[in-house]
Amino acid sequence: MNALITSANSLKALVVVRSLGKQGIEVTTGDKTSFSLSSYSKYSSKSVSYPSPQKYPLNFITSLTEEVSKNKYDVLIPVHSEDTYLIAKHKSKLEPYVKVPLHNYSTIINVNDKGYLMKVAENLGIRVPKTFYPTNLNELDSIVNNVNFPLVIKLRNSSSSIGLSYVYSKEELLKKYEETILKFNLSSSEYPLIQEYIEGEGYGVSLLYNQGSLRAKFTHKRLREYPISGGPSTYRISVKHPKMEKLAIKLLDYFKWHGVAMVEFKLDKKNNEPVLMEINPRFWGSINQAVQSGVDFPYLLYTMAVEGDVKPVFNYKVGIKTRNMFIDSVAILKYFQKTKNLNFVKEFFPLYVKDDVFSFNDLLPSFKFIQIGINEMINSRYK
């Protein structure tokens, strides 16, 4: 039993590596850097490096194909966006040697396009933010006359909070929108979306599908995120939300999904109704939340790929909390600066909370994560 995990320098890869390793699966960690975060885990039996998928996509695929053809892996599990898309696109080159539990490339790309997704969801009767799809800057004038501020500028294809802006006036919209186009060198067909701002709590419905059939589900609520204006979650809790889960399943049923995905919603503060935000068509940053609550998506995905199917898992522990202690501490400081609420101080060391990185049973990745954080701070300061 063995698996190759890509993008091993990411936190979600570390969770996947630990999950599989605890089940006795031999895990090889792969990344563009030789000394990745997950390679320091005691559950990483071997590490390999490959060309950057962002800079050298074809070389990345060639290197990966050579690796899986020379070494007998049961399953190849991509973790980050870029490697997921490339591996899905070139599945035919890899599948003679290894199982690749991903949906087809065209569907993954369509789902990742927020503009395409919003239109599909609306047709299915799923509520989405009021959305505009400009193809030239002249359209902005007519848009601002039909909306209330604040508004959100979003890239069609992005992850985390990359390219995300909140604007509070017509002048700011015009300025930020043009800046976003220039910064990311976007063609008219790639112009960002403009959406109404939905005030409310963030939720994620995580799902596993086997060729269109649901095999596992899990829901969490965000308690904190960083950046606090809207970014990846740093602190969450496992919950149930039947209505939201029904909508997420309806959406992925439509795409006849295969593999893992997380459907993100906001619960509109005005009427308590779920509003679709996006779909992550690969492993998500808060994957540890599901694992700690009893839905071990990495192991379920591996088992499904190897055995052809897996027993459904729809029950889990509610009220389980997880966090990324290091990043969440920064988020707490930002929340305190914003609210001046001293209650946030006690949040630095909450009881009975599982951490995404720190583990007494697997300590080395924690020190590596701190080193990575320090290096990033130094690099950003002297850029």
Short mmCIF file of C-alpha atoms in Angstrom, two decimals, residues 1-5 16-29 42-46 73-75 298-299 302-303:
data_model
loop_
_atom_site.label_atom_id
_atom_site.label_comp_id
_atom_site.label_asym_id
_atom_site.label_seq_id
_atom_site.Cartn_x
_atom_site.Cartn_y
_atom_site.Cartn_z
CA MET A 1 0.00 0.00 0.00
CA ASN A 2 1.59 3.26 -1.10
CA ALA A 3 0.71 6.71 -2.39
CA LEU A 4 2.40 9.74 -3.91
CA ILE A 5 1.21 13.13 -2.60
CA VAL A 16 -3.24 13.99 3.92
CA VAL A 17 0.19 12.47 4.63
CA ARG A 18 -0.58 11.99 8.32
CA SER A 19 -4.00 10.51 7.54
CA LEU A 20 -2.62 7.89 5.16
CA GLY A 21 0.48 7.19 7.23
CA LYS A 22 -1.60 6.41 10.32
CA GLN A 23 -3.42 3.77 8.26
CA GLY A 24 -0.13 2.04 7.48
CA ILE A 25 0.13 3.36 3.93
CA GLU A 26 3.64 4.11 2.71
CA VAL A 27 3.62 7.76 1.64
CA THR A 28 6.00 9.52 -0.75
CA THR A 29 5.89 13.31 -0.59
CA LYS A 42 7.45 10.76 10.35
CA TYR A 43 4.76 9.45 8.00
CA SER A 44 6.75 10.46 4.91
CA SER A 45 8.78 7.42 3.91
CA LYS A 46 10.44 9.16 0.95
CA TYR A 73 2.47 3.58 -6.49
CA ASP A 74 -1.14 2.58 -5.90
CA VAL A 75 -2.56 6.11 -5.94
CA PRO A 298 -7.81 11.25 2.39
CA TYR A 299 -8.07 7.61 3.46
CA TYR A 302 -7.29 6.29 -1.32
CA THR A 303 -9.46 3.27 -0.49
#
